Amino acid sequence: MRLDTHHKVLALTAAFLFLSSFALAQGQPQQENQIHVEIVGLHNDKGQVICALFSSAADFPKKMEKAVARTTSVISKRHAVCDFPGVAPGTYAVAVIHDENSNGKMDTNFMSIPSEGVGASNDAKGRFGPPKFDAASFRFSGGHLALKITTSYL
């Protein structure tokens, strides 16, 4: 009798584990095309980070409102993360602003030089102006892509 009970317990445990793992797998969303951007080098935790995803050189990086996707992130311990879900395969570039005063735009001085931190994918830098799309662009073929951008302050 004891052996039968032991076998029943083992069978029930195995069935429970199988069904639990099946339910967990079914409850998880499928891998979607996502670009994950880690922003480092922030000078402080003030304000927010604005991230913009561009698919062409037109308006990059100055007109963030013209980007194909835009998101904001809170800052914690001088670090922020922006995610762009549902991105189609293609060529893209990311522009980042440390919007310290949370006014939703990049502030500049009288010479149009950014007075807040900025960054771009590939850590592209511009010479006498913003970086070029070609320097910041990358090919995204789908799945999950993780990028790291270091913020610069001029």
PDB file of C-alpha atoms in Angstrom:
ATOM      1  CA  MET A   1       0.000   0.000   0.000  1.00  0.00           C
ATOM      2  CA  ARG A   2       2.808   2.360   0.858  1.00  0.00           C
ATOM      3  CA  LEU A   3       4.478   1.827  -2.501  1.00  0.00           C
ATOM      4  CA  ASP A   4       1.257   2.703  -4.339  1.00  0.00           C
ATOM      5  CA  THR A   5       0.901   5.943  -2.411  1.00  0.00           C
ATOM      6  CA  HIS A   6       4.524   6.808  -3.101  1.00  0.00           C
ATOM      7  CA  HIS A   7       4.056   6.216  -6.841  1.00  0.00           C
ATOM      8  CA  LYS A   8       0.866   8.275  -6.861  1.00  0.00           C
ATOM      9  CA  VAL A   9       2.636  11.181  -5.169  1.00  0.00           C
ATOM     10  CA  LEU A  10       5.507  10.987  -7.681  1.00  0.00           C
ATOM     11  CA  ALA A  11       3.090  10.843 -10.614  1.00  0.00           C
ATOM     12  CA  LEU A  12       1.049  13.785  -9.308  1.00  0.00           C
ATOM     13  CA  THR A  13       4.220  15.822  -8.657  1.00  0.00           C
ATOM     14  CA  ALA A  14       5.537  15.137 -12.165  1.00  0.00           C
ATOM     15  CA  ALA A  15       2.181  16.065 -13.701  1.00  0.00           C
ATOM     16  CA  PHE A  16       2.032  19.271 -11.648  1.00  0.00           C
ATOM     17  CA  LEU A  17       5.564  20.282 -12.674  1.00  0.00           C
ATOM     18  CA  PHE A  18       4.844  19.561 -16.345  1.00  0.00           C
ATOM     19  CA  LEU A  19       1.605  21.543 -16.354  1.00  0.00           C
ATOM     20  CA  SER A  20       3.185  24.407 -14.380  1.00  0.00           C
ATOM     21  CA  SER A  21       6.069  24.735 -16.821  1.00  0.00           C
ATOM     22  CA  PHE A  22       3.643  24.587 -19.760  1.00  0.00           C
ATOM     23  CA  ALA A  23       1.457  27.315 -18.222  1.00  0.00           C
ATOM     24  CA  LEU A  24       4.478  29.525 -17.551  1.00  0.00           C
ATOM     25  CA  ALA A  25       5.718  29.143 -21.111  1.00  0.00           C
ATOM     26  CA  GLN A  26       2.273  29.992 -22.482  1.00  0.00           C
ATOM     27  CA  GLY A  27       1.978  33.073 -20.235  1.00  0.00           C
ATOM     28  CA  GLN A  28       5.231  34.635 -21.453  1.00  0.00           C
ATOM     29  CA  PRO A  29       5.011  37.016 -24.418  1.00  0.00           C
ATOM     30  CA  GLN A  30       6.803  35.989 -27.568  1.00  0.00           C
ATOM     31  CA  GLN A  31      10.175  37.573 -28.289  1.00  0.00           C
ATOM     32  CA  GLU A  32       9.304  40.794 -30.051  1.00  0.00           C
ATOM     33  CA  ASN A  33      11.630  42.965 -32.056  1.00  0.00           C
ATOM     34  CA  GLN A  34      13.083  45.291 -29.446  1.00  0.00           C
ATOM     35  CA  ILE A  35      15.972  47.714 -29.197  1.00  0.00           C
ATOM     36  CA  HIS A  36      17.135  48.125 -25.596  1.00  0.00           C
ATOM     37  CA  VAL A  37      19.306  51.178 -24.868  1.00  0.00           C
ATOM     38  CA  GLU A  38      21.356  51.583 -21.707  1.00  0.00           C
ATOM     39  CA  ILE A  39      22.406  55.198 -21.054  1.00  0.00           C
ATOM     40  CA  VAL A  40      25.507  55.736 -18.913  1.00  0.00           C
ATOM     41  CA  GLY A  41      27.743  58.673 -18.030  1.00  0.00           C
ATOM     42  CA  LEU A  42      24.942  60.882 -16.720  1.00  0.00           C
ATOM     43  CA  HIS A  43      26.250  63.592 -14.393  1.00  0.00           C
ATOM     44  CA  ASN A  44      23.320  63.434 -11.987  1.00  0.00           C
ATOM     45  CA  ASP A  45      19.815  62.050 -11.433  1.00  0.00           C
ATOM     46  CA  LYS A  46      18.014  65.323 -12.227  1.00  0.00           C
ATOM     47  CA  GLY A  47      15.243  65.399 -14.802  1.00  0.00           C
ATOM     48  CA  GLN A  48      14.765  62.638 -17.343  1.00  0.00           C
ATOM     49  CA  VAL A  49      16.388  61.060 -20.375  1.00  0.00           C
ATOM     50  CA  ILE A  50      14.745  61.426 -23.773  1.00  0.00           C
ATOM     51  CA  CYS A  51      15.566  58.772 -26.374  1.00  0.00           C
ATOM     52  CA  ALA A  52      14.639  58.944 -30.045  1.00  0.00           C
ATOM     53  CA  LEU A  53      14.945  56.276 -32.741  1.00  0.00           C
ATOM     54  CA  PHE A  54      15.569  57.525 -36.281  1.00  0.00           C
ATOM     55  CA  SER A  55      15.338  55.528 -39.497  1.00  0.00           C
ATOM     56  CA  SER A  56      17.004  58.082 -41.781  1.00  0.00           C
ATOM     57  CA  ALA A  57      19.392  61.032 -41.790  1.00  0.00           C
ATOM     58  CA  ALA A  58      16.495  63.445 -42.205  1.00  0.00           C
ATOM     59  CA  ASP A  59      16.175  65.431 -38.961  1.00  0.00           C
ATOM     60  CA  PHE A  60      18.741  63.304 -37.048  1.00  0.00           C
ATOM     61  CA  PRO A  61      19.453  64.131 -34.250  1.00  0.00           C
ATOM     62  CA  LYS A  62      18.102  67.663 -33.889  1.00  0.00           C
ATOM     63  CA  LYS A  63      14.377  67.142 -34.465  1.00  0.00           C
ATOM     64  CA  MET A  64      13.585  64.386 -32.017  1.00  0.00           C
ATOM     65  CA  GLU A  65       9.866  64.916 -32.533  1.00  0.00           C
ATOM     66  CA  LYS A  66      10.344  63.612 -36.121  1.00  0.00           C
ATOM     67  CA  ALA A  67      11.839  60.285 -34.971  1.00  0.00           C
ATOM     68  CA  VAL A  68      10.056  57.013 -35.769  1.00  0.00           C
ATOM     69  CA  ALA A  69       9.860  56.315 -32.018  1.00  0.00           C
ATOM     70  CA  ARG A  70      10.506  58.369 -28.917  1.00  0.00           C
ATOM     71  CA  THR A  71      10.467  57.523 -25.225  1.00  0.00           C
ATOM     72  CA  THR A  72      11.544  58.950 -21.879  1.00  0.00           C
ATOM     73  CA  SER A  73      13.187  57.305 -18.911  1.00  0.00           C
ATOM     74  CA  VAL A  74      13.720  58.100 -15.270  1.00  0.00           C
ATOM     75  CA  ILE A  75      17.290  58.339 -14.028  1.00  0.00           C
ATOM     76  CA  SER A  76      18.570  56.306 -11.118  1.00  0.00           C
ATOM     77  CA  LYS A  77      22.166  56.307  -9.910  1.00  0.00           C
ATOM     78  CA  ARG A  78      23.213  58.237 -13.048  1.00  0.00           C
ATOM     79  CA  HIS A  79      21.860  55.459 -15.250  1.00  0.00           C
ATOM     80  CA  ALA A  80      18.784  55.191 -17.502  1.00  0.00           C
ATOM     81  CA  VAL A  81      17.232  52.655 -19.869  1.00  0.00           C
ATOM     82  CA  CYS A  82      15.063  53.205 -22.950  1.00  0.00           C
ATOM     83  CA  ASP A  83      13.262  50.401 -24.766  1.00  0.00           C
ATOM     84  CA  PHE A  84      11.862  50.528 -28.281  1.00  0.00           C
ATOM     85  CA  PRO A  85       9.493  47.559 -28.741  1.00  0.00           C
ATOM     86  CA  GLY A  86       7.994  46.418 -32.028  1.00  0.00           C
ATOM     87  CA  VAL A  87      10.807  47.729 -34.243  1.00  0.00           C
ATOM     88  CA  ALA A  88      10.856  46.460 -37.830  1.00  0.00           C
ATOM     89  CA  PRO A  89      14.181  45.301 -39.267  1.00  0.00           C
ATOM     90  CA  GLY A  90      16.117  48.165 -40.850  1.00  0.00           C
ATOM     91  CA  THR A  91      18.863  50.721 -40.347  1.00  0.00           C
ATOM     92  CA  TYR A  92      18.481  53.037 -37.361  1.00  0.00           C
ATOM     93  CA  ALA A  93      20.287  55.531 -35.142  1.00  0.00           C
ATOM     94  CA  VAL A  94      19.443  56.552 -31.571  1.00  0.00           C
ATOM     95  CA  ALA A  95      19.788  60.062 -30.132  1.00  0.00           C
ATOM     96  CA  VAL A  96      19.719  60.716 -26.383  1.00  0.00           C
ATOM     97  CA  ILE A  97      19.262  63.905 -24.338  1.00  0.00           C
ATOM     98  CA  HIS A  98      19.722  64.293 -20.587  1.00  0.00           C
ATOM     99  CA  ASP A  99      16.782  66.658 -20.097  1.00  0.00           C
ATOM    100  CA  GLU A 100      17.896  67.933 -16.697  1.00  0.00           C
ATOM    101  CA  ASN A 101      15.111  70.495 -16.332  1.00  0.00           C
ATOM    102  CA  SER A 102      12.375  68.150 -17.698  1.00  0.00           C
ATOM    103  CA  ASN A 103      11.156  70.648 -20.297  1.00  0.00           C
ATOM    104  CA  GLY A 104      11.001  67.978 -23.010  1.00  0.00           C
ATOM    105  CA  LYS A 105      13.680  69.409 -25.278  1.00  0.00           C
ATOM    106  CA  MET A 106      17.411  69.919 -25.653  1.00  0.00           C
ATOM    107  CA  ASP A 107      18.498  73.247 -24.217  1.00  0.00           C
ATOM    108  CA  THR A 108      21.335  75.134 -25.918  1.00  0.00           C
ATOM    109  CA  ASN A 109      23.437  78.185 -25.157  1.00  0.00           C
ATOM    110  CA  PHE A 110      23.580  81.351 -27.286  1.00  0.00           C
ATOM    111  CA  MET A 111      25.889  79.573 -29.780  1.00  0.00           C
ATOM    112  CA  SER A 112      23.428  76.643 -30.186  1.00  0.00           C
ATOM    113  CA  ILE A 113      25.749  74.325 -28.252  1.00  0.00           C
ATOM    114  CA  PRO A 114      23.841  71.850 -26.036  1.00  0.00           C
ATOM    115  CA  SER A 115      23.794  72.867 -22.392  1.00  0.00           C
ATOM    116  CA  GLU A 116      22.520  69.420 -21.375  1.00  0.00           C
ATOM    117  CA  GLY A 117      24.057  65.999 -21.896  1.00  0.00           C
ATOM    118  CA  VAL A 118      23.678  64.339 -25.301  1.00  0.00           C
ATOM    119  CA  GLY A 119      24.584  61.011 -26.864  1.00  0.00           C
ATOM    120  CA  ALA A 120      24.124  58.877 -29.951  1.00  0.00           C
ATOM    121  CA  SER A 121      24.343  55.222 -30.865  1.00  0.00           C
ATOM    122  CA  ASN A 122      27.849  53.949 -31.602  1.00  0.00           C
ATOM    123  CA  ASP A 123      28.870  56.814 -29.259  1.00  0.00           C
ATOM    124  CA  ALA A 124      29.102  58.855 -32.472  1.00  0.00           C
ATOM    125  CA  LYS A 125      30.433  62.383 -32.029  1.00  0.00           C
ATOM    126  CA  GLY A 126      30.078  65.328 -34.342  1.00  0.00           C
ATOM    127  CA  ARG A 127      32.739  67.742 -35.462  1.00  0.00           C
ATOM    128  CA  PHE A 128      31.522  71.321 -35.193  1.00  0.00           C
ATOM    129  CA  GLY A 129      27.943  70.095 -34.874  1.00  0.00           C
ATOM    130  CA  PRO A 130      25.883  67.016 -34.130  1.00  0.00           C
ATOM    131  CA  PRO A 131      26.960  63.512 -35.196  1.00  0.00           C
ATOM    132  CA  LYS A 132      26.007  62.298 -38.655  1.00  0.00           C
ATOM    133  CA  PHE A 133      23.426  59.568 -39.142  1.00  0.00           C
ATOM    134  CA  ASP A 134      25.973  57.373 -40.934  1.00  0.00           C
ATOM    135  CA  ALA A 135      28.300  57.471 -37.915  1.00  0.00           C
ATOM    136  CA  ALA A 136      25.510  56.615 -35.479  1.00  0.00           C
ATOM    137  CA  SER A 137      23.546  54.145 -37.590  1.00  0.00           C
ATOM    138  CA  PHE A 138      23.377  50.390 -37.063  1.00  0.00           C
ATOM    139  CA  ARG A 139      21.618  47.517 -38.781  1.00  0.00           C
ATOM    140  CA  PHE A 140      18.768  45.881 -36.870  1.00  0.00           C
ATOM    141  CA  SER A 141      17.696  42.495 -38.221  1.00  0.00           C
ATOM    142  CA  GLY A 142      15.052  41.774 -35.587  1.00  0.00           C
ATOM    143  CA  GLY A 143      14.970  39.988 -32.253  1.00  0.00           C
ATOM    144  CA  HIS A 144      16.531  41.771 -29.301  1.00  0.00           C
ATOM    145  CA  LEU A 145      19.381  44.264 -29.637  1.00  0.00           C
ATOM    146  CA  ALA A 146      21.118  45.838 -26.630  1.00  0.00           C
ATOM    147  CA  LEU A 147      22.947  49.151 -27.104  1.00  0.00           C
ATOM    148  CA  LYS A 148      24.967  51.256 -24.698  1.00  0.00           C
ATOM    149  CA  ILE A 149      25.269  55.033 -25.107  1.00  0.00           C
ATOM    150  CA  THR A 150      27.602  57.228 -23.075  1.00  0.00           C
ATOM    151  CA  THR A 151      26.314  60.736 -22.487  1.00  0.00           C
ATOM    152  CA  SER A 152      28.625  63.679 -23.256  1.00  0.00           C
ATOM    153  CA  TYR A 153      28.489  67.164 -21.761  1.00  0.00           C
ATOM    154  CA  LEU A 154      29.997  70.053 -23.665  1.00  0.00           C
TER     155      LEU A 154
END
